[in-house]
Short mmCIF file of C-alpha atoms and ligand atoms in Angstrom, two decimals:
data_model
loop_
_atom_site.label_atom_id
_atom_site.label_comp_id
_atom_site.label_asym_id
_atom_site.label_seq_id
_atom_site.Cartn_x
_atom_site.Cartn_y
_atom_site.Cartn_z
CA MET A 1 -0.51 -31.59 -20.77
CA LEU A 2 -4.22 -30.97 -21.32
CA LEU A 3 -6.32 -33.96 -20.29
CA ASN A 4 -8.70 -35.41 -22.86
CA ILE A 5 -11.73 -35.52 -20.57
CA GLU A 6 -14.12 -37.06 -23.11
CA GLN A 7 -11.65 -39.90 -23.63
CA ILE A 8 -11.07 -40.30 -19.90
CA ARG A 9 -14.82 -40.50 -19.23
CA THR A 10 -15.09 -43.60 -21.39
CA ASP A 11 -12.98 -45.41 -18.75
CA PHE A 12 -15.70 -44.89 -16.11
CA PRO A 13 -18.75 -47.11 -16.65
CA ALA A 14 -20.71 -45.54 -13.77
CA LEU A 15 -20.69 -42.14 -15.48
CA HIS A 16 -22.63 -43.49 -18.46
CA GLN A 17 -26.02 -44.00 -16.96
CA HIS A 18 -29.28 -42.18 -16.72
CA VAL A 19 -30.73 -41.18 -13.37
CA ASN A 20 -34.36 -40.12 -13.18
CA GLY A 21 -34.42 -40.02 -16.95
CA ARG A 22 -31.44 -37.65 -17.18
CA LYS A 23 -27.79 -38.21 -18.00
CA LEU A 24 -26.05 -38.61 -14.65
CA ILE A 25 -23.94 -35.66 -13.52
CA TYR A 26 -21.80 -36.86 -10.65
CA PHE A 27 -20.71 -34.08 -8.28
CA ASP A 28 -20.29 -36.15 -5.10
CA ASN A 29 -16.62 -36.99 -5.52
CA ALA A 30 -15.64 -35.89 -2.01
CA ALA A 31 -17.88 -38.66 -0.66
CA THR A 32 -16.46 -41.20 -3.08
CA THR A 33 -15.14 -41.14 -6.62
CA GLN A 34 -16.28 -43.43 -9.44
CA LYS A 35 -13.90 -46.23 -10.48
CA PRO A 36 -12.22 -46.69 -13.84
CA GLN A 37 -12.67 -50.03 -15.60
CA ALA A 38 -8.99 -50.82 -14.99
CA VAL A 39 -9.59 -50.83 -11.22
CA ILE A 40 -12.71 -52.97 -11.54
CA ASN A 41 -10.82 -55.37 -13.81
CA ARG A 42 -7.87 -55.62 -11.43
CA ILE A 43 -10.08 -56.72 -8.54
CA SER A 44 -11.91 -59.18 -10.78
CA GLU A 45 -8.58 -60.54 -12.05
CA TYR A 46 -7.36 -61.11 -8.50
CA TYR A 47 -10.45 -63.11 -7.55
CA SER A 48 -10.47 -64.95 -10.89
CA HIS A 49 -6.83 -66.03 -11.03
CA GLU A 50 -4.78 -65.03 -7.97
CA ASN A 51 -7.05 -65.46 -4.96
CA SER A 52 -5.06 -66.92 -2.12
CA ASN A 53 -4.08 -66.01 1.41
CA ILE A 54 -0.71 -64.27 1.49
CA HIS A 55 2.67 -64.48 3.25
CA ARG A 56 2.35 -68.01 4.63
CA GLY A 57 1.43 -70.23 1.72
CA ALA A 58 3.89 -72.66 0.13
CA HIS A 59 2.01 -72.83 -3.14
CA TYR A 60 2.02 -70.95 -6.44
CA LEU A 61 -1.08 -68.81 -5.93
CA SER A 62 -0.02 -67.70 -2.49
CA HIS A 63 3.38 -66.60 -3.83
CA LYS A 64 1.72 -64.76 -6.68
CA ALA A 65 -0.76 -62.95 -4.41
CA THR A 66 1.99 -62.12 -1.88
CA GLU A 67 4.20 -60.68 -4.61
CA ALA A 68 1.36 -58.58 -6.00
CA TYR A 69 0.40 -57.32 -2.53
CA GLU A 70 3.97 -56.33 -1.65
CA GLN A 71 4.43 -54.71 -5.06
CA ALA A 72 1.32 -52.62 -4.31
CA ARG A 73 3.01 -51.46 -1.13
CA LYS A 74 5.96 -50.22 -3.22
CA THR A 75 3.62 -48.41 -5.62
CA LEU A 76 1.96 -46.64 -2.68
CA GLN A 77 5.39 -45.87 -1.19
CA GLN A 78 6.36 -44.12 -4.43
CA PHE A 79 2.99 -42.36 -4.66
CA LEU A 80 3.54 -40.71 -1.25
CA ASN A 81 7.33 -40.59 -1.69
CA ALA A 82 7.83 -42.47 1.57
CA PRO A 83 11.47 -43.41 2.26
CA ASP A 84 10.73 -47.12 2.75
CA ASP A 85 7.84 -49.49 1.95
CA ARG A 86 7.93 -50.69 5.58
CA GLN A 87 6.37 -47.33 6.43
CA ILE A 88 3.24 -48.08 4.37
CA ILE A 89 0.61 -49.79 6.52
CA PHE A 90 -2.49 -51.01 4.72
CA THR A 91 -5.67 -50.15 6.62
CA ARG A 92 -9.41 -49.92 5.97
CA GLY A 93 -8.93 -46.25 5.09
CA THR A 94 -8.38 -42.85 6.65
CA THR A 95 -10.69 -43.57 9.59
CA GLU A 96 -8.82 -46.70 10.58
CA SER A 97 -5.44 -45.05 9.99
CA ILE A 98 -6.33 -42.25 12.41
CA ASN A 99 -7.79 -44.68 14.95
CA LEU A 100 -4.61 -46.75 14.77
CA VAL A 101 -2.45 -43.77 15.69
CA ALA A 102 -4.93 -42.42 18.26
CA SER A 103 -5.00 -45.79 19.99
CA SER A 104 -1.41 -46.94 19.68
CA PHE A 105 0.54 -43.66 19.84
CA CYS A 106 -1.52 -42.33 22.73
CA LYS A 107 -1.17 -45.57 24.70
CA LYS A 108 2.59 -45.12 24.65
CA PHE A 109 3.09 -41.36 24.65
CA VAL A 110 0.07 -39.62 26.23
CA LYS A 111 -0.16 -39.21 29.99
CA PRO A 112 -2.77 -37.51 32.23
CA GLY A 113 -2.65 -33.73 31.77
CA ASP A 114 -1.19 -33.93 28.24
CA GLU A 115 -2.90 -32.32 25.25
CA ILE A 116 -3.84 -33.29 21.70
CA LEU A 117 -4.36 -30.46 19.24
CA ILE A 118 -6.78 -30.65 16.29
CA SER A 119 -8.46 -27.96 14.18
CA ALA A 120 -11.94 -26.45 13.90
CA MET A 121 -12.48 -27.88 10.42
CA GLU A 122 -11.89 -31.58 11.05
CA HIS A 123 -14.02 -34.45 9.79
CA HIS A 124 -15.55 -36.48 12.63
CA SER A 125 -12.91 -39.14 11.82
CA ASN A 126 -10.23 -36.72 12.97
CA ILE A 127 -12.13 -35.61 16.10
CA VAL A 128 -13.75 -38.62 17.73
CA PRO A 129 -10.69 -40.95 17.87
CA TRP A 130 -8.81 -38.18 19.71
CA GLN A 131 -11.72 -37.59 22.08
CA ILE A 132 -11.72 -41.29 22.91
CA ALA A 133 -7.93 -41.28 23.39
CA CYS A 134 -8.15 -38.16 25.59
CA GLN A 135 -10.82 -39.83 27.74
CA ASP A 136 -8.73 -42.99 28.01
CA HIS A 137 -5.59 -41.12 29.08
CA GLN A 138 -7.11 -38.13 30.96
CA ALA A 139 -5.71 -35.76 28.37
CA GLU A 140 -7.26 -32.59 26.97
CA LEU A 141 -8.38 -31.91 23.38
CA LYS A 142 -7.50 -28.42 22.11
CA VAL A 143 -8.72 -26.85 18.87
CA ILE A 144 -7.08 -24.41 16.42
CA PRO A 145 -9.85 -21.90 15.55
CA MET A 146 -10.84 -20.81 12.04
CA ASN A 147 -12.10 -17.57 10.53
CA ASP A 148 -15.29 -16.74 8.58
CA LYS A 149 -13.56 -17.62 5.30
CA GLY A 150 -13.00 -21.16 6.54
CA GLU A 151 -9.24 -20.78 7.02
CA LEU A 152 -7.31 -21.78 10.13
CA GLU A 153 -6.20 -18.92 12.38
CA LEU A 154 -2.59 -19.96 12.54
CA GLU A 155 -1.56 -16.93 14.58
CA HIS A 156 -2.91 -18.92 17.57
CA LEU A 157 -0.80 -21.96 16.79
CA SER A 158 2.32 -21.06 18.72
CA THR A 159 0.33 -20.35 21.91
CA LEU A 160 -1.78 -23.49 21.52
CA LEU A 161 1.35 -25.61 21.19
CA THR A 162 2.85 -26.19 24.63
CA SER A 163 5.14 -28.70 26.30
CA LYS A 164 1.97 -30.72 26.99
CA THR A 165 0.99 -31.03 23.28
CA LYS A 166 1.81 -34.62 22.41
CA LEU A 167 0.37 -34.62 18.87
CA LEU A 168 -1.22 -32.28 16.33
CA ALA A 169 -3.78 -33.81 13.93
CA VAL A 170 -5.01 -31.66 11.06
CA THR A 171 -6.66 -32.14 7.70
CA HIS A 172 -4.78 -31.43 4.48
CA VAL A 173 -7.99 -30.43 2.65
CA SER A 174 -11.36 -29.76 4.33
CA ASN A 175 -14.14 -32.03 3.05
CA ALA A 176 -16.79 -29.47 4.06
CA LEU A 177 -15.18 -26.26 2.75
CA GLY A 178 -12.48 -27.30 0.29
CA THR A 179 -9.81 -25.33 2.18
CA ILE A 180 -6.22 -26.42 1.51
CA ASN A 181 -4.39 -25.96 4.79
CA PRO A 182 -0.75 -24.80 4.71
CA ILE A 183 0.33 -28.05 6.30
CA LYS A 184 4.03 -27.66 5.58
CA GLU A 185 4.07 -24.44 7.58
CA ILE A 186 1.94 -26.04 10.34
CA ILE A 187 4.31 -29.03 10.54
CA THR A 188 7.38 -26.76 10.77
CA ILE A 189 5.83 -24.78 13.63
CA ALA A 190 4.73 -27.94 15.46
CA HIS A 191 8.15 -29.55 15.08
CA LYS A 192 9.81 -26.46 16.59
CA ASN A 193 7.72 -27.31 19.65
CA GLY A 194 8.77 -30.98 19.42
CA THR A 195 5.19 -32.01 18.52
CA PRO A 196 4.63 -34.68 15.86
CA VAL A 197 1.92 -34.08 13.24
CA LEU A 198 -0.68 -36.40 11.70
CA ILE A 199 -2.21 -35.29 8.41
CA ASP A 200 -5.68 -36.43 7.35
CA GLY A 201 -5.14 -36.71 3.61
CA ALA A 202 -8.55 -38.20 2.70
CA GLN A 203 -9.49 -35.23 0.51
CA ALA A 204 -6.03 -34.36 -0.73
CA THR A 205 -4.52 -37.30 -2.59
CA SER A 206 -6.86 -37.12 -5.60
CA HIS A 207 -6.16 -33.40 -6.17
CA LEU A 208 -2.62 -32.62 -4.99
CA ALA A 209 0.82 -34.17 -5.22
CA VAL A 210 1.76 -35.48 -1.77
CA ASP A 211 5.38 -35.89 -0.75
CA VAL A 212 5.61 -37.02 2.86
CA GLN A 213 9.38 -36.40 2.99
CA ASP A 214 9.05 -32.85 1.74
CA LEU A 215 6.17 -32.21 4.15
CA ASP A 216 8.12 -33.90 6.94
CA CYS A 217 4.81 -35.07 8.45
CA ASP A 218 4.97 -37.82 11.06
CA PHE A 219 1.83 -39.61 9.87
CA TYR A 220 -0.24 -39.33 6.69
CA CYS A 221 -3.64 -41.03 6.25
CA MET A 222 -5.52 -41.72 3.02
CA SER A 223 -8.47 -43.67 1.59
CA ALA A 224 -8.44 -45.40 -1.81
CA HIS A 225 -12.11 -44.75 -2.55
CA LYS A 226 -11.57 -40.97 -2.70
CA LEU A 227 -8.83 -41.69 -5.22
CA TYR A 228 -10.81 -43.64 -7.86
CA GLY A 229 -10.01 -46.89 -6.04
CA PRO A 230 -12.11 -49.37 -4.05
CA MET A 231 -13.89 -48.73 -0.76
CA GLY A 232 -12.72 -49.91 2.64
CA VAL A 233 -8.99 -49.78 1.98
CA GLY A 234 -6.32 -47.15 2.50
CA VAL A 235 -2.92 -46.35 3.93
CA LEU A 236 -1.25 -45.10 7.05
CA TYR A 237 2.21 -43.69 6.39
CA GLY A 238 4.33 -43.16 9.48
CA LYS A 239 7.89 -42.17 10.28
CA GLU A 240 9.81 -45.32 11.09
CA SER A 241 10.94 -44.13 14.53
CA TRP A 242 7.31 -43.61 15.64
CA LEU A 243 6.03 -46.84 14.10
CA GLU A 244 8.85 -48.80 15.73
CA ALA A 245 8.15 -47.23 19.11
CA MET A 246 4.36 -47.67 18.99
CA PRO A 247 2.72 -50.83 20.36
CA PRO A 248 0.51 -52.97 18.06
CA TYR A 249 -3.01 -51.73 17.40
CA GLN A 250 -4.70 -55.12 17.04
CA GLY A 251 -3.55 -58.63 17.89
CA GLY A 252 -3.92 -61.69 15.67
CA GLY A 253 -2.24 -63.56 12.84
CA GLU A 254 0.41 -61.83 10.67
CA MET A 255 1.44 -59.34 13.36
CA ILE A 256 3.43 -61.84 15.45
CA LYS A 257 6.81 -63.54 15.28
CA ASP A 258 6.32 -66.10 18.06
CA VAL A 259 3.37 -66.86 20.28
CA SER A 260 3.17 -68.86 23.50
CA PHE A 261 0.71 -68.60 26.36
CA THR A 262 3.25 -66.70 28.42
CA LYS A 263 4.89 -64.44 25.87
CA THR A 264 4.37 -63.15 22.33
CA SER A 265 6.91 -61.30 20.21
CA TYR A 266 5.68 -58.99 17.49
CA ASN A 267 6.47 -58.96 13.79
CA ASP A 268 8.57 -56.30 12.05
CA LEU A 269 7.11 -53.30 10.23
CA PRO A 270 4.76 -53.08 8.47
CA PHE A 271 3.23 -56.40 9.54
CA LYS A 272 3.16 -55.43 13.22
CA PHE A 273 0.20 -53.22 12.33
CA GLU A 274 -1.55 -55.56 9.88
CA ALA A 275 -3.25 -58.16 12.06
CA GLY A 276 -5.40 -60.79 10.32
CA THR A 277 -6.00 -61.62 6.67
CA PRO A 278 -5.63 -58.40 4.69
CA ASN A 279 -7.96 -57.06 2.01
CA VAL A 280 -5.65 -58.19 -0.81
CA GLY A 281 -8.07 -57.70 -3.72
CA ASP A 282 -8.82 -54.11 -2.79
CA VAL A 283 -5.17 -53.28 -2.08
CA LEU A 284 -4.49 -54.35 -5.69
CA GLY A 285 -7.45 -52.23 -6.82
CA MET A 286 -5.95 -49.28 -4.92
CA GLU A 287 -2.62 -49.84 -6.65
CA GLU A 288 -4.36 -49.82 -10.02
CA ALA A 289 -6.08 -46.53 -9.13
CA VAL A 290 -2.69 -45.00 -8.26
CA LYS A 291 -1.30 -46.21 -11.59
CA TYR A 292 -4.26 -44.60 -13.34
CA ILE A 293 -3.62 -41.28 -11.56
CA ASN A 294 0.10 -41.51 -12.32
CA HIS A 295 -0.72 -42.12 -15.97
CA LEU A 296 -2.86 -38.94 -16.14
CA GLY A 297 -0.35 -37.01 -14.03
CA ILE A 298 -1.44 -35.35 -10.79
CA LYS A 299 -0.22 -31.95 -12.06
CA ASN A 300 -2.45 -32.28 -15.15
CA ILE A 301 -5.36 -33.32 -12.95
CA ALA A 302 -4.80 -30.31 -10.68
CA ALA A 303 -4.64 -27.94 -13.67
CA HIS A 304 -7.95 -29.22 -15.07
CA GLU A 305 -9.65 -29.13 -11.68
CA THR A 306 -8.43 -25.63 -10.84
CA GLU A 307 -9.79 -24.34 -14.12
CA LEU A 308 -13.12 -26.10 -13.49
CA MET A 309 -13.27 -24.84 -9.90
CA ASP A 310 -12.68 -21.22 -10.97
CA TYR A 311 -15.37 -21.56 -13.63
CA ALA A 312 -17.86 -23.06 -11.15
CA LEU A 313 -17.11 -20.42 -8.50
CA SER A 314 -17.74 -17.57 -10.93
CA LYS A 315 -20.96 -19.17 -12.25
CA LEU A 316 -22.31 -20.04 -8.80
CA GLY A 317 -21.42 -16.56 -7.58
CA SER A 318 -23.95 -15.10 -9.97
CA VAL A 319 -26.87 -17.28 -8.78
CA ASP A 320 -29.28 -15.04 -6.84
CA THR A 321 -29.48 -15.61 -3.04
CA LEU A 322 -26.81 -18.30 -3.14
CA ARG A 323 -24.38 -17.97 -0.25
CA PHE A 324 -20.98 -19.65 -0.26
CA ILE A 325 -20.05 -21.42 2.98
CA GLY A 326 -16.30 -21.01 3.15
CA THR A 327 -14.39 -18.70 0.84
CA PRO A 328 -10.79 -19.79 1.41
CA ASN A 329 -8.04 -18.41 -0.80
CA GLU A 330 -6.52 -21.86 -1.31
CA ARG A 331 -9.07 -24.52 -2.13
CA THR A 332 -9.57 -27.69 -4.09
CA GLY A 333 -12.27 -30.23 -4.88
CA VAL A 334 -15.19 -28.83 -2.92
CA ILE A 335 -17.62 -25.92 -3.07
CA SER A 336 -20.18 -25.62 -0.25
CA PHE A 337 -23.15 -23.27 -0.41
CA SER A 338 -26.75 -22.79 0.62
CA PHE A 339 -29.74 -20.73 -0.42
CA ASN A 340 -31.07 -18.28 2.16
CA ASP A 341 -34.53 -19.81 2.53
CA ILE A 342 -34.18 -23.30 1.12
CA HIS A 343 -33.08 -26.27 3.21
CA PRO A 344 -30.00 -27.92 1.64
CA TYR A 345 -31.80 -31.25 1.66
CA ASP A 346 -34.62 -29.86 -0.52
CA THR A 347 -32.05 -28.52 -2.98
CA GLY A 348 -30.34 -31.92 -3.08
CA ILE A 349 -33.58 -33.79 -3.72
CA ILE A 350 -34.55 -31.55 -6.64
CA LEU A 351 -31.06 -31.74 -8.15
CA ASP A 352 -31.31 -35.52 -7.91
CA LYS A 353 -34.61 -35.45 -9.82
CA LEU A 354 -32.66 -33.60 -12.51
CA GLY A 355 -29.96 -36.29 -12.58
CA ILE A 356 -27.38 -34.31 -10.58
CA ALA A 357 -25.71 -36.02 -7.61
CA VAL A 358 -24.53 -33.65 -4.87
CA ARG A 359 -24.26 -34.14 -1.13
CA THR A 360 -26.27 -32.20 1.43
CA GLY A 361 -26.03 -32.09 5.21
CA HIS A 362 -23.23 -31.66 7.69
CA HIS A 363 -20.68 -33.78 5.76
CA CYS A 364 -19.47 -35.44 8.98
CA ALA A 365 -18.16 -32.06 10.09
CA GLN A 366 -20.83 -30.87 12.54
CA PRO A 367 -18.51 -28.41 14.34
CA VAL A 368 -17.99 -26.63 10.99
CA MET A 369 -21.76 -26.30 10.56
CA ASP A 370 -22.11 -25.06 14.16
CA PHE A 371 -19.43 -22.46 13.46
CA PHE A 372 -21.40 -21.09 10.51
CA GLY A 373 -24.71 -21.46 12.41
CA ILE A 374 -26.31 -23.64 9.74
CA PRO A 375 -27.75 -27.19 9.69
CA GLY A 376 -25.78 -28.13 6.61
CA THR A 377 -24.73 -27.12 3.11
CA VAL A 378 -25.12 -28.24 -0.47
CA ARG A 379 -21.72 -29.59 -1.43
CA VAL A 380 -20.58 -29.85 -5.04
CA SER A 381 -17.35 -31.80 -5.33
CA PHE A 382 -15.29 -32.40 -8.43
CA GLY A 383 -13.31 -35.19 -9.98
CA PHE A 384 -11.06 -34.94 -13.03
CA TYR A 385 -13.87 -36.32 -15.22
CA ASN A 386 -16.20 -33.38 -14.56
CA THR A 387 -16.73 -30.76 -17.26
CA ARG A 388 -17.79 -27.14 -17.79
CA GLU A 389 -20.96 -28.38 -19.51
CA GLU A 390 -21.89 -30.24 -16.33
CA VAL A 391 -21.33 -27.06 -14.32
CA ASP A 392 -23.61 -25.17 -16.75
CA GLN A 393 -26.32 -27.78 -16.22
CA LEU A 394 -25.90 -27.48 -12.45
CA ILE A 395 -26.40 -23.71 -12.66
CA GLU A 396 -29.55 -24.18 -14.76
CA ALA A 397 -30.87 -26.71 -12.24
CA LEU A 398 -30.11 -24.38 -9.31
CA GLU A 399 -32.04 -21.60 -11.02
CA LYS A 400 -35.01 -23.98 -11.20
CA VAL A 401 -34.65 -24.78 -7.49
CA ARG A 402 -34.55 -21.09 -6.61
CA ILE A 403 -37.61 -20.21 -8.69
CA MET A 404 -39.54 -23.21 -7.35
CA PHE A 405 -39.05 -22.04 -3.76
CA SER A 406 -39.34 -18.29 -4.27
N1 PMP B 501 -11.31 -37.24 6.67
C1 PMP B 501 -11.87 -36.53 5.70
C2 PMP B 501 -11.43 -35.10 5.48
C3 PMP B 501 -12.85 -37.11 4.88
O1 PMP B 501 -13.42 -36.40 3.91
C4 PMP B 501 -13.21 -38.46 5.10
C5 PMP B 501 -14.27 -39.14 4.26
N2 PMP B 501 -15.43 -38.38 4.08
C6 PMP B 501 -12.58 -39.15 6.12
C7 PMP B 501 -11.62 -38.52 6.88
C8 PMP B 501 -12.89 -40.60 6.40
O2 PMP B 501 -12.53 -41.39 5.32
P1 PMP B 501 -12.99 -42.91 5.26
O3 PMP B 501 -14.48 -42.89 5.50
O4 PMP B 501 -12.63 -43.36 3.89
O5 PMP B 501 -12.26 -43.63 6.33
#
């Protein structure tokens, strides 16, 4: 089904504003997506009529909020095709999901001399938690290299995976390059070595259908705000056997069964990993965002975005002195580039003056920038509400930037 983009855009109030006297063109979707009115309304509705602390209350509002919160867990379970809603842990987002596993899994399973394997194209969120865990447990961090196209060199994978490799953590889609990694293949290879795999799905869930059972990943992490939902909320999916075996990440209310000064027993999944009062309003906003995506159909979204990406790549390719950073065969969402003699920041500032929002800099992926020997890139990232006309205006604006600095 072809999406009616003009119609869809009317659902997004933030898209209908002027910036610096120009109609806003929003190409910073990899940083965060705009929110449809339905998501904004859902959060407002919760605070207007349902606000109550969940799970323990005896009263009407508490039951209502608890029911809504647990229904959201089921919606997210279906979205990721997880076998059971007990495997859906609500977190603050991808960063917290990764930190939870890095802290809890490593405490139980990583010993001095062991190794954690990541890749050369990870976001800082999928590097630093593992560095901290490796320091804590005297383990070593190993890295799968990438090539000049911005694709992982998987021929090294089987030698990098050893009996010491306790976990492999890799991104589904690179936020700096747009590369879609062949994670199913990576997971199969890692599992042959007996190594569980965590997938950083922050950049994937808004562009690709994710089926954690088909992937057979051990952990999958996502953030609602990259998915047209609210900020500061997300999901950790985990295989039940790992989640059962892992110790709690944080202590507090909700995550316990019984507490005394001498002994505490922990709650069942998923509550064992949800200490304290949860972010109920934003979990409901996240559910609404998933419903919105489901309504459009992720396959329809992918078809529109692929067409737009191909169009943008061919147009950008004809801009003089523009150099793509990363030319992977499989990509989604993101195009990174720079001009030979213009600092990305200067390009970003001028585009902003023309009403076009892009991101410039290292995109929280400094090792990627080091690999390409550059301080940063200009990153254009797409959502399903972007159009060819907006790409045309970007190209016009980039021509202005180029002429201004030549
Ligand atoms: N991983 C990737 C690939 C990302 O793009 C991001 C967000 N830029 C994160 C992790 C962290 O997500 P969050 O800030 O929502 O926790």
